[in-house]
Amino acid sequence: MIIALAGGVGGARLAQGLVQVLGPDKLGIVVNVGDDFEHLGLQISPDLDTVMYTLAGIHNAKLGWGRAHETWHFMETLEQLGGETWFRLGDRDLAVHVDRTRRIRAGETLSAITAGFCARLGIRHSVMPATDQRLRTRVLTDIGELDFQDYFVRRRCEPAVRGLRFEDAQSALPCAALGRLIAAERITGIVICPSNPWLSIAPIFAIGELSSLIDAHRVPVVAVSPIIAGKAVKGPASKIMHELVGGSDALSVVEYYGVRVDGWVIDAQDAALAGRVEAAGHRVRVTDTIMSSPERARQLAVDTLALFDELDAAE
Ligand code: GDP
Ligand code: CA
């Protein structure tokens, strides 16, 4: 079984490609929960929802979050009442948060709730929160330490990032289904999706048992670069990369993940960097990594998975 590590939009796009290539018994998707928070009394899991909506084909491709054919009556009414409106919740989306919150309060785990929603939405693959326990990303910035969504949404990533802290990550355990896969040694490979390395993937790595699985080199790890020609396709990855490591291209991401990654997929626009990625000890594939359609996502998934065979053959 391959597991794919995903944040929101970049992770969801590659997940959409991978599910076209690997059956539900061959692929599980492990999703960041560092962005999760409580808002308006609701339990919100932005990355899980982006992955879930994308795999169900009901995501809002234009916004990059939330649902297609969304309406905003709740938000408009909240604004009229003078409520908090900095975090946008569409009417359809709202049902997920309301029901997730009800089920959490009734004692269900986030992974059981997610599995239930996914089944209802016709998703056959397992979508797992990295952990069922509380794990919160805190952003250390030039104006102080901020809650993740305060930094990301309310302040639009404007403060300069000095560091990140993944609260409660060390003691967090992988969610039960993922824990079982690890214990039974059923994981044969890990794909790191082209999600934001610092905001989306680092909180997953911060979970002790997951990092030891990877650091002990028990399974091959293949990653797709979220940085193309020195820029993020979407979001603040490139800004954060500048602030934290001073780098400006895919090589900075390669260096950041270091020996954790065996094989890299980089974009054709970065073909000139391939030699240096190889020199750093990785296998490299150069291909078109912009997933502008489900078909392109499928092709990138095929190319990414082919790296596992190359790594196998090289051993
Ligand atoms: P978020 O949680 O919604 O911010 O999303 P992620 O962390 O999963 O993804 C954000 C990253 O995805 C950004 O760094 C983007 O550059 C990257 N990304 C988005 N779409 C694509 C794509 O089509 N190809 C590649 N290679 N990266 C992408
Ligand atoms: Ca996210």
mmCIF file of C-alpha atoms and ligand atoms in Angstrom:
data_model
loop_
_atom_site.group_PDB
_atom_site.id
_atom_site.type_symbol
_atom_site.label_atom_id
_atom_site.label_comp_id
_atom_site.label_asym_id
_atom_site.label_seq_id
_atom_site.Cartn_x
_atom_site.Cartn_y
_atom_site.Cartn_z
ATOM 1 C CA MET A 1 0.000 0.000 0.000
ATOM 2 C CA ILE A 2 1.209 3.480 -0.933
ATOM 3 C CA ILE A 3 0.374 6.371 1.348
ATOM 4 C CA ALA A 4 0.242 9.898 -0.004
ATOM 5 C CA LEU A 5 0.905 12.796 2.397
ATOM 6 C CA ALA A 6 -1.245 15.779 1.527
ATOM 7 C CA GLY A 7 -2.182 19.274 2.594
ATOM 8 C CA GLY A 8 -4.939 21.118 0.800
ATOM 9 C CA VAL A 9 -4.984 22.072 -2.839
ATOM 10 C CA GLY A 10 -1.620 20.707 -4.075
ATOM 11 C CA GLY A 11 -2.168 17.506 -2.132
ATOM 12 C CA ALA A 12 -5.746 17.128 -3.306
ATOM 13 C CA ARG A 13 -4.728 17.555 -6.944
ATOM 14 C CA LEU A 14 -2.136 14.799 -6.868
ATOM 15 C CA ALA A 15 -4.473 12.615 -4.796
ATOM 16 C CA GLN A 16 -7.016 13.012 -7.580
ATOM 17 C CA GLY A 17 -4.397 11.698 -10.007
ATOM 18 C CA LEU A 18 -3.287 8.847 -7.765
ATOM 19 C CA VAL A 19 -6.818 7.513 -7.196
ATOM 20 C CA GLN A 20 -7.166 7.088 -10.958
ATOM 21 C CA VAL A 21 -4.103 4.823 -11.009
ATOM 22 C CA LEU A 22 -4.221 2.882 -7.726
ATOM 23 C CA GLY A 23 -7.239 1.067 -6.263
ATOM 24 C CA PRO A 24 -8.525 1.621 -2.705
ATOM 25 C CA ASP A 25 -6.535 -1.395 -1.485
ATOM 26 C CA LYS A 26 -3.300 0.106 -2.859
ATOM 27 C CA LEU A 27 -3.543 3.762 -1.800
ATOM 28 C CA GLY A 28 -4.429 5.736 1.310
ATOM 29 C CA ILE A 29 -4.289 9.513 1.655
ATOM 30 C CA VAL A 30 -2.942 10.989 4.884
ATOM 31 C CA VAL A 31 -3.943 14.597 5.413
ATOM 32 C CA ASN A 32 -2.521 17.463 7.480
ATOM 33 C CA VAL A 33 -4.568 18.567 10.489
ATOM 34 C CA GLY A 34 -2.261 21.371 11.675
ATOM 35 C CA ASP A 35 -4.627 23.908 10.085
ATOM 36 C CA ASP A 36 -7.635 22.606 12.018
ATOM 37 C CA PHE A 37 -9.312 24.994 14.404
ATOM 38 C CA GLU A 38 -12.475 25.848 16.250
ATOM 39 C CA HIS A 39 -14.410 28.763 14.842
ATOM 40 C CA LEU A 40 -17.940 29.970 15.637
ATOM 41 C CA GLY A 41 -18.196 26.907 17.848
ATOM 42 C CA LEU A 42 -17.477 24.639 14.885
ATOM 43 C CA GLN A 43 -14.745 22.081 14.312
ATOM 44 C CA ILE A 44 -13.070 22.992 11.008
ATOM 45 C CA SER A 45 -10.584 20.793 9.119
ATOM 46 C CA PRO A 46 -9.684 22.759 5.993
ATOM 47 C CA ASP A 47 -7.218 20.351 4.390
ATOM 48 C CA LEU A 48 -9.330 17.248 4.994
ATOM 49 C CA ASP A 49 -12.265 19.029 3.394
ATOM 50 C CA THR A 50 -10.252 20.171 0.368
ATOM 51 C CA VAL A 51 -9.094 16.586 -0.242
ATOM 52 C CA MET A 52 -12.575 15.184 0.370
ATOM 53 C CA TYR A 53 -14.327 17.682 -1.900
ATOM 54 C CA THR A 54 -11.725 17.249 -4.645
ATOM 55 C CA LEU A 55 -11.931 13.449 -4.641
ATOM 56 C CA ALA A 56 -15.731 13.680 -4.646
ATOM 57 C CA GLY A 57 -15.550 16.075 -7.615
ATOM 58 C CA ILE A 58 -17.502 18.757 -5.764
ATOM 59 C CA HIS A 59 -14.636 21.159 -4.982
ATOM 60 C CA ASN A 60 -14.515 24.784 -5.975
ATOM 61 C CA ALA A 61 -11.647 24.762 -8.482
ATOM 62 C CA LYS A 62 -11.702 28.535 -8.856
ATOM 63 C CA LEU A 63 -11.402 29.364 -5.149
ATOM 64 C CA GLY A 64 -9.079 26.446 -4.356
ATOM 65 C CA TRP A 65 -11.109 25.688 -1.208
ATOM 66 C CA GLY A 66 -14.739 24.982 -0.397
ATOM 67 C CA ARG A 67 -17.453 23.572 -2.603
ATOM 68 C CA ALA A 68 -18.638 24.153 -6.141
ATOM 69 C CA HIS A 69 -22.053 25.779 -6.683
ATOM 70 C CA GLU A 70 -21.746 27.347 -3.254
ATOM 71 C CA THR A 71 -24.089 30.003 -1.882
ATOM 72 C CA TRP A 72 -23.277 32.464 0.925
ATOM 73 C CA HIS A 73 -26.525 33.256 2.731
ATOM 74 C CA PHE A 74 -25.107 32.235 6.103
ATOM 75 C CA MET A 75 -22.093 34.519 5.674
ATOM 76 C CA GLU A 76 -24.225 37.452 4.534
ATOM 77 C CA THR A 77 -26.550 37.063 7.480
ATOM 78 C CA LEU A 78 -23.644 36.739 9.896
ATOM 79 C CA GLU A 79 -22.176 39.956 8.538
ATOM 80 C CA GLN A 80 -25.510 41.732 8.946
ATOM 81 C CA LEU A 81 -25.550 40.639 12.580
ATOM 82 C CA GLY A 82 -22.044 41.938 13.171
ATOM 83 C CA GLY A 83 -20.564 38.438 13.563
ATOM 84 C CA GLU A 84 -17.037 37.293 12.695
ATOM 85 C CA THR A 85 -16.682 37.001 8.928
ATOM 86 C CA TRP A 86 -12.933 36.823 8.285
ATOM 87 C CA PHE A 87 -13.132 33.056 7.736
ATOM 88 C CA ARG A 88 -15.585 32.329 4.933
ATOM 89 C CA LEU A 89 -17.965 29.395 5.287
ATOM 90 C CA GLY A 90 -20.332 28.635 2.427
ATOM 91 C CA ASP A 91 -23.814 27.281 3.025
ATOM 92 C CA ARG A 92 -23.111 23.793 1.667
ATOM 93 C CA ASP A 93 -19.714 23.625 3.341
ATOM 94 C CA LEU A 94 -21.335 24.604 6.637
ATOM 95 C CA ALA A 95 -23.232 21.313 6.829
ATOM 96 C CA VAL A 96 -19.931 19.419 7.016
ATOM 97 C CA HIS A 97 -18.662 21.546 9.909
ATOM 98 C CA VAL A 98 -21.932 21.355 11.807
ATOM 99 C CA ASP A 99 -22.161 17.599 11.520
ATOM 100 C CA ARG A 100 -18.443 17.047 12.205
ATOM 101 C CA THR A 101 -18.783 19.132 15.372
ATOM 102 C CA ARG A 102 -21.858 17.199 16.514
ATOM 103 C CA ARG A 103 -20.102 13.868 15.990
ATOM 104 C CA ILE A 104 -16.865 14.983 17.706
ATOM 105 C CA ARG A 105 -18.946 16.075 20.709
ATOM 106 C CA ALA A 106 -20.655 12.690 20.692
ATOM 107 C CA GLY A 107 -17.220 11.090 21.057
ATOM 108 C CA GLU A 108 -16.441 9.924 17.516
ATOM 109 C CA THR A 109 -12.904 10.269 16.208
ATOM 110 C CA LEU A 110 -12.045 12.652 13.384
ATOM 111 C CA SER A 111 -10.918 9.697 11.262
ATOM 112 C CA ALA A 112 -14.207 7.820 11.761
ATOM 113 C CA ILE A 113 -16.180 10.948 10.900
ATOM 114 C CA THR A 114 -14.045 11.571 7.804
ATOM 115 C CA ALA A 115 -14.463 7.964 6.678
ATOM 116 C CA GLY A 116 -18.220 8.319 7.118
ATOM 117 C CA PHE A 117 -18.407 11.538 5.101
ATOM 118 C CA CYS A 118 -16.196 10.117 2.357
ATOM 119 C CA ALA A 119 -18.359 7.015 2.030
ATOM 120 C CA ARG A 120 -21.461 9.205 1.717
ATOM 121 C CA LEU A 121 -19.748 11.286 -0.957
ATOM 122 C CA GLY A 122 -18.828 8.203 -2.982
ATOM 123 C CA ILE A 123 -15.063 8.246 -2.258
ATOM 124 C CA ARG A 124 -13.664 4.711 -2.299
ATOM 125 C CA HIS A 125 -10.146 5.440 -1.075
ATOM 126 C CA SER A 126 -9.280 5.918 2.545
ATOM 127 C CA VAL A 127 -8.757 9.574 3.475
ATOM 128 C CA MET A 128 -7.158 9.742 6.918
ATOM 129 C CA PRO A 129 -6.360 12.673 9.183
ATOM 130 C CA ALA A 130 -2.682 12.273 10.110
ATOM 131 C CA THR A 131 -3.785 12.059 13.749
ATOM 132 C CA ASP A 132 -7.053 11.958 15.674
ATOM 133 C CA GLN A 133 -5.461 13.924 18.448
ATOM 134 C CA ARG A 134 -5.141 17.645 18.728
ATOM 135 C CA LEU A 135 -2.223 19.045 16.717
ATOM 136 C CA ARG A 136 -2.053 22.765 15.996
ATOM 137 C CA THR A 137 0.331 24.685 13.794
ATOM 138 C CA ARG A 138 1.532 27.934 15.361
ATOM 139 C CA VAL A 139 3.368 30.450 13.244
ATOM 140 C CA LEU A 140 6.258 32.416 14.762
ATOM 141 C CA THR A 141 6.322 35.758 12.968
ATOM 142 C CA ASP A 142 7.878 39.196 13.192
ATOM 143 C CA ILE A 143 4.751 40.355 15.046
ATOM 144 C CA GLY A 144 4.703 37.425 17.480
ATOM 145 C CA GLU A 145 3.321 33.878 17.614
ATOM 146 C CA LEU A 146 0.037 33.469 15.754
ATOM 147 C CA ASP A 147 -2.612 30.781 15.449
ATOM 148 C CA PHE A 148 -2.376 29.257 12.005
ATOM 149 C CA GLN A 149 -5.654 30.605 10.601
ATOM 150 C CA ASP A 150 -5.005 34.012 12.130
ATOM 151 C CA TYR A 151 -1.749 34.108 10.125
ATOM 152 C CA PHE A 152 -3.062 32.393 6.993
ATOM 153 C CA VAL A 153 -6.538 33.784 6.479
ATOM 154 C CA ARG A 154 -7.071 36.790 8.707
ATOM 155 C CA ARG A 155 -3.629 38.308 8.046
ATOM 156 C CA ARG A 156 -3.255 36.839 4.544
ATOM 157 C CA CYS A 157 0.257 35.488 5.283
ATOM 158 C CA GLU A 158 1.567 39.056 5.465
ATOM 159 C CA PRO A 159 3.710 38.773 8.645
ATOM 160 C CA ALA A 160 7.210 37.418 7.969
ATOM 161 C CA VAL A 161 7.623 33.849 9.205
ATOM 162 C CA ARG A 162 10.539 33.149 11.560
ATOM 163 C CA GLY A 163 9.602 29.599 12.479
ATOM 164 C CA LEU A 164 6.802 27.098 13.028
ATOM 165 C CA ARG A 165 5.694 25.166 16.061
ATOM 166 C CA PHE A 166 3.514 22.098 15.875
ATOM 167 C CA GLU A 167 1.754 22.088 19.201
ATOM 168 C CA ASP A 168 1.177 18.617 20.700
ATOM 169 C CA ALA A 169 2.669 16.879 17.638
ATOM 170 C CA GLN A 170 5.361 14.877 19.438
ATOM 171 C CA SER A 171 2.815 13.107 21.608
ATOM 172 C CA ALA A 172 0.201 12.737 18.842
ATOM 173 C CA LEU A 173 -0.281 9.230 17.496
ATOM 174 C CA PRO A 174 -1.125 8.432 13.882
ATOM 175 C CA CYS A 175 -4.878 7.894 13.481
ATOM 176 C CA ALA A 176 -5.925 4.303 14.197
ATOM 177 C CA ALA A 177 -6.164 3.146 10.570
ATOM 178 C CA LEU A 178 -2.739 4.588 9.759
ATOM 179 C CA GLY A 179 -1.295 3.143 12.976
ATOM 180 C CA ARG A 180 -2.518 -0.294 11.883
ATOM 181 C CA LEU A 181 -0.879 0.056 8.458
ATOM 182 C CA ILE A 182 2.417 1.025 10.091
ATOM 183 C CA ALA A 183 2.270 -1.765 12.681
ATOM 184 C CA ALA A 184 1.445 -4.409 10.070
ATOM 185 C CA GLU A 185 4.260 -3.081 7.845
ATOM 186 C CA ARG A 186 1.804 -2.732 5.011
ATOM 187 C CA ILE A 187 3.185 0.573 3.761
ATOM 188 C CA THR A 188 5.422 -0.033 0.752
ATOM 189 C CA GLY A 189 6.003 3.556 -0.293
ATOM 190 C CA ILE A 190 5.270 7.150 0.643
ATOM 191 C CA VAL A 191 4.394 9.904 -1.820
ATOM 192 C CA ILE A 192 4.875 13.462 -0.576
ATOM 193 C CA CYS A 193 2.374 15.465 -2.590
ATOM 194 C CA PRO A 194 3.297 18.929 -3.892
ATOM 195 C CA SER A 195 1.848 20.581 -0.809
ATOM 196 C CA ASN A 196 3.449 23.413 1.116
ATOM 197 C CA PRO A 197 6.476 21.699 2.770
ATOM 198 C CA TRP A 198 6.546 23.990 5.814
ATOM 199 C CA LEU A 199 2.822 24.440 6.440
ATOM 200 C CA SER A 200 1.252 21.232 5.153
ATOM 201 C CA ILE A 201 3.840 18.433 5.239
ATOM 202 C CA ALA A 202 5.993 19.416 8.242
ATOM 203 C CA PRO A 203 3.076 18.991 10.698
ATOM 204 C CA ILE A 204 2.579 15.418 9.412
ATOM 205 C CA PHE A 205 6.313 14.674 9.807
ATOM 206 C CA ALA A 206 6.147 16.135 13.309
ATOM 207 C CA ILE A 207 4.104 13.132 14.464
ATOM 208 C CA GLY A 208 6.699 10.950 16.169
ATOM 209 C CA GLU A 209 5.731 7.549 14.768
ATOM 210 C CA LEU A 210 5.472 8.862 11.234
ATOM 211 C CA SER A 211 8.832 10.553 11.281
ATOM 212 C CA SER A 212 10.488 7.425 12.644
ATOM 213 C CA LEU A 213 8.919 5.356 9.865
ATOM 214 C CA ILE A 214 10.462 7.743 7.358
ATOM 215 C CA ASP A 215 13.732 8.486 9.140
ATOM 216 C CA ALA A 216 14.466 4.807 9.706
ATOM 217 C CA HIS A 217 14.273 4.453 5.907
ATOM 218 C CA ARG A 218 11.931 1.549 6.179
ATOM 219 C CA VAL A 219 10.036 2.610 3.055
ATOM 220 C CA PRO A 220 10.989 4.492 -0.118
ATOM 221 C CA VAL A 221 9.821 8.102 -0.262
ATOM 222 C CA VAL A 222 9.053 9.995 -3.452
ATOM 223 C CA ALA A 223 8.167 13.701 -3.548
ATOM 224 C CA VAL A 224 6.736 16.086 -6.133
ATOM 225 C CA SER A 225 7.990 19.677 -5.971
ATOM 226 C CA PRO A 226 5.358 22.331 -5.225
ATOM 227 C CA ILE A 227 7.793 24.977 -6.468
ATOM 228 C CA ILE A 228 8.027 25.515 -10.208
ATOM 229 C CA ALA A 229 10.473 28.021 -11.720
ATOM 230 C CA GLY A 230 10.979 29.587 -8.300
ATOM 231 C CA LYS A 231 7.295 30.119 -7.640
ATOM 232 C CA ALA A 232 4.450 28.332 -5.897
ATOM 233 C CA VAL A 233 1.533 27.435 -8.165
ATOM 234 C CA LYS A 234 -0.723 28.830 -5.461
ATOM 235 C CA GLY A 235 -0.265 30.078 -1.898
ATOM 236 C CA PRO A 236 2.632 31.400 0.172
ATOM 237 C CA ALA A 237 5.184 28.547 -0.137
ATOM 238 C CA SER A 238 7.677 30.664 -2.019
ATOM 239 C CA LYS A 239 7.334 33.645 0.354
ATOM 240 C CA ILE A 240 7.812 31.382 3.389
ATOM 241 C CA MET A 241 10.751 29.639 1.760
ATOM 242 C CA HIS A 242 12.451 33.024 1.328
ATOM 243 C CA GLU A 243 11.749 33.976 4.917
ATOM 244 C CA LEU A 244 12.860 30.678 6.465
ATOM 245 C CA VAL A 245 15.699 29.384 4.308
ATOM 246 C CA GLY A 246 16.466 32.254 1.978
ATOM 247 C CA GLY A 247 16.117 30.016 -1.072
ATOM 248 C CA SER A 248 14.088 30.695 -4.146
ATOM 249 C CA ASP A 249 13.729 27.509 -6.139
ATOM 250 C CA ALA A 250 12.872 23.807 -6.066
ATOM 251 C CA LEU A 251 16.390 23.071 -4.769
ATOM 252 C CA SER A 252 15.483 24.709 -1.456
ATOM 253 C CA VAL A 253 12.640 22.240 -1.055
ATOM 254 C CA VAL A 254 14.948 19.370 -2.003
ATOM 255 C CA GLU A 255 17.400 20.539 0.678
ATOM 256 C CA TYR A 256 14.634 21.033 3.230
ATOM 257 C CA TYR A 257 13.391 17.437 2.948
ATOM 258 C CA GLY A 258 16.983 16.207 2.633
ATOM 259 C CA VAL A 259 17.667 12.488 2.986
ATOM 260 C CA ARG A 260 14.053 11.768 3.862
ATOM 261 C CA VAL A 261 13.281 11.758 0.148
ATOM 262 C CA ASP A 262 14.722 9.153 -2.203
ATOM 263 C CA GLY A 263 13.187 10.232 -5.491
ATOM 264 C CA TRP A 264 12.142 13.667 -6.740
ATOM 265 C CA VAL A 265 9.724 14.726 -9.436
ATOM 266 C CA ILE A 266 10.534 18.235 -10.607
ATOM 267 C CA ASP A 267 8.884 20.312 -13.278
ATOM 268 C CA ALA A 268 10.123 20.498 -16.879
ATOM 269 C CA GLN A 269 10.669 24.231 -16.312
ATOM 270 C CA ASP A 270 13.268 23.269 -13.707
ATOM 271 C CA ALA A 271 15.057 20.720 -15.910
ATOM 272 C CA ALA A 272 18.293 22.669 -15.435
ATOM 273 C CA LEU A 273 18.243 21.779 -11.709
ATOM 274 C CA ALA A 274 18.015 18.017 -12.261
ATOM 275 C CA GLY A 275 21.794 17.495 -12.190
ATOM 276 C CA ARG A 276 22.096 19.190 -8.804
ATOM 277 C CA VAL A 277 19.199 17.186 -7.350
ATOM 278 C CA GLU A 278 20.947 14.021 -8.549
ATOM 279 C CA ALA A 279 24.260 15.212 -7.142
ATOM 280 C CA ALA A 280 22.517 15.572 -3.773
ATOM 281 C CA GLY A 281 21.866 11.824 -3.921
ATOM 282 C CA HIS A 282 18.319 11.594 -5.256
ATOM 283 C CA ARG A 283 16.806 9.951 -8.292
ATOM 284 C CA VAL A 284 15.024 12.528 -10.417
ATOM 285 C CA ARG A 285 12.244 12.581 -12.967
ATOM 286 C CA VAL A 286 11.534 15.729 -14.936
ATOM 287 C CA THR A 287 8.008 16.144 -16.209
ATOM 288 C CA ASP A 288 5.077 18.540 -16.490
ATOM 289 C CA THR A 289 3.842 18.892 -12.917
ATOM 290 C CA ILE A 290 1.104 21.491 -13.378
ATOM 291 C CA MET A 291 -2.146 19.656 -12.703
ATOM 292 C CA SER A 292 -4.541 21.821 -14.643
ATOM 293 C CA SER A 293 -6.927 18.900 -15.268
ATOM 294 C CA PRO A 294 -7.704 15.483 -13.757
ATOM 295 C CA GLU A 295 -6.026 13.927 -16.808
ATOM 296 C CA ARG A 296 -2.780 15.823 -16.139
ATOM 297 C CA ALA A 297 -2.988 14.861 -12.499
ATOM 298 C CA ARG A 298 -3.317 11.209 -13.582
ATOM 299 C CA GLN A 299 -0.250 11.503 -15.810
ATOM 300 C CA LEU A 300 1.775 13.071 -12.980
ATOM 301 C CA ALA A 301 0.649 10.236 -10.696
ATOM 302 C CA VAL A 302 1.889 7.674 -13.241
ATOM 303 C CA ASP A 303 5.261 9.456 -13.502
ATOM 304 C CA THR A 304 5.547 9.745 -9.723
ATOM 305 C CA LEU A 305 4.781 6.074 -9.116
ATOM 306 C CA ALA A 306 7.264 5.057 -11.823
ATOM 307 C CA LEU A 307 10.006 6.475 -9.572
ATOM 308 C CA PHE A 308 9.320 3.686 -7.069
ATOM 309 C CA ASP A 309 10.133 1.127 -9.776
ATOM 310 C CA GLU A 310 13.310 3.010 -10.676
ATOM 311 C CA LEU A 311 14.334 3.072 -7.015
ATOM 312 C CA ASP A 312 13.596 -0.645 -6.760
ATOM 313 C CA ALA A 313 15.631 -1.416 -9.834
ATOM 314 C CA ALA A 314 18.541 0.692 -8.568
ATOM 315 C CA GLU A 315 18.774 -1.224 -5.292
HETATM 316 P P1 GDP B 1 -3.268 24.363 1.037
HETATM 317 O O1 GDP B 1 -3.268 23.583 2.307
HETATM 318 O O2 GDP B 1 -4.607 24.453 0.378
HETATM 319 O O3 GDP B 1 -2.525 25.648 1.113
HETATM 320 O O4 GDP B 1 -2.500 23.482 0.005
HETATM 321 P P2 GDP B 1 -1.213 22.599 -0.085
HETATM 322 O O5 GDP B 1 -0.206 22.872 0.964
HETATM 323 O O6 GDP B 1 -1.611 21.181 -0.302
HETATM 324 O O7 GDP B 1 -0.737 23.093 -1.457
HETATM 325 C C1 GDP B 1 -0.140 24.338 -1.694
HETATM 326 C C2 GDP B 1 1.014 24.052 -2.628
HETATM 327 O O8 GDP B 1 0.529 23.309 -3.748
HETATM 328 C C3 GDP B 1 1.641 25.308 -3.180
HETATM 329 O O9 GDP B 1 2.973 25.339 -2.767
HETATM 330 C C4 GDP B 1 1.526 25.115 -4.693
HETATM 331 O O10 GDP B 1 2.683 25.503 -5.388
HETATM 332 C C5 GDP B 1 1.290 23.635 -4.867
HETATM 333 N N1 GDP B 1 0.488 23.282 -6.030
HETATM 334 C C6 GDP B 1 -0.802 23.605 -6.264
HETATM 335 N N2 GDP B 1 -1.185 23.135 -7.469
HETATM 336 C C7 GDP B 1 -0.117 22.501 -7.995
HETATM 337 C C8 GDP B 1 0.132 21.816 -9.228
HETATM 338 O O11 GDP B 1 -0.745 21.696 -10.101
HETATM 339 N N3 GDP B 1 1.381 21.289 -9.409
HETATM 340 C C9 GDP B 1 2.371 21.422 -8.479
HETATM 341 N N4 GDP B 1 3.570 20.879 -8.749
HETATM 342 N N5 GDP B 1 2.182 22.064 -7.316
HETATM 343 C C10 GDP B 1 0.955 22.593 -7.080
HETATM 344 CA CA CA B 2 -3.875 23.899 4.400
#
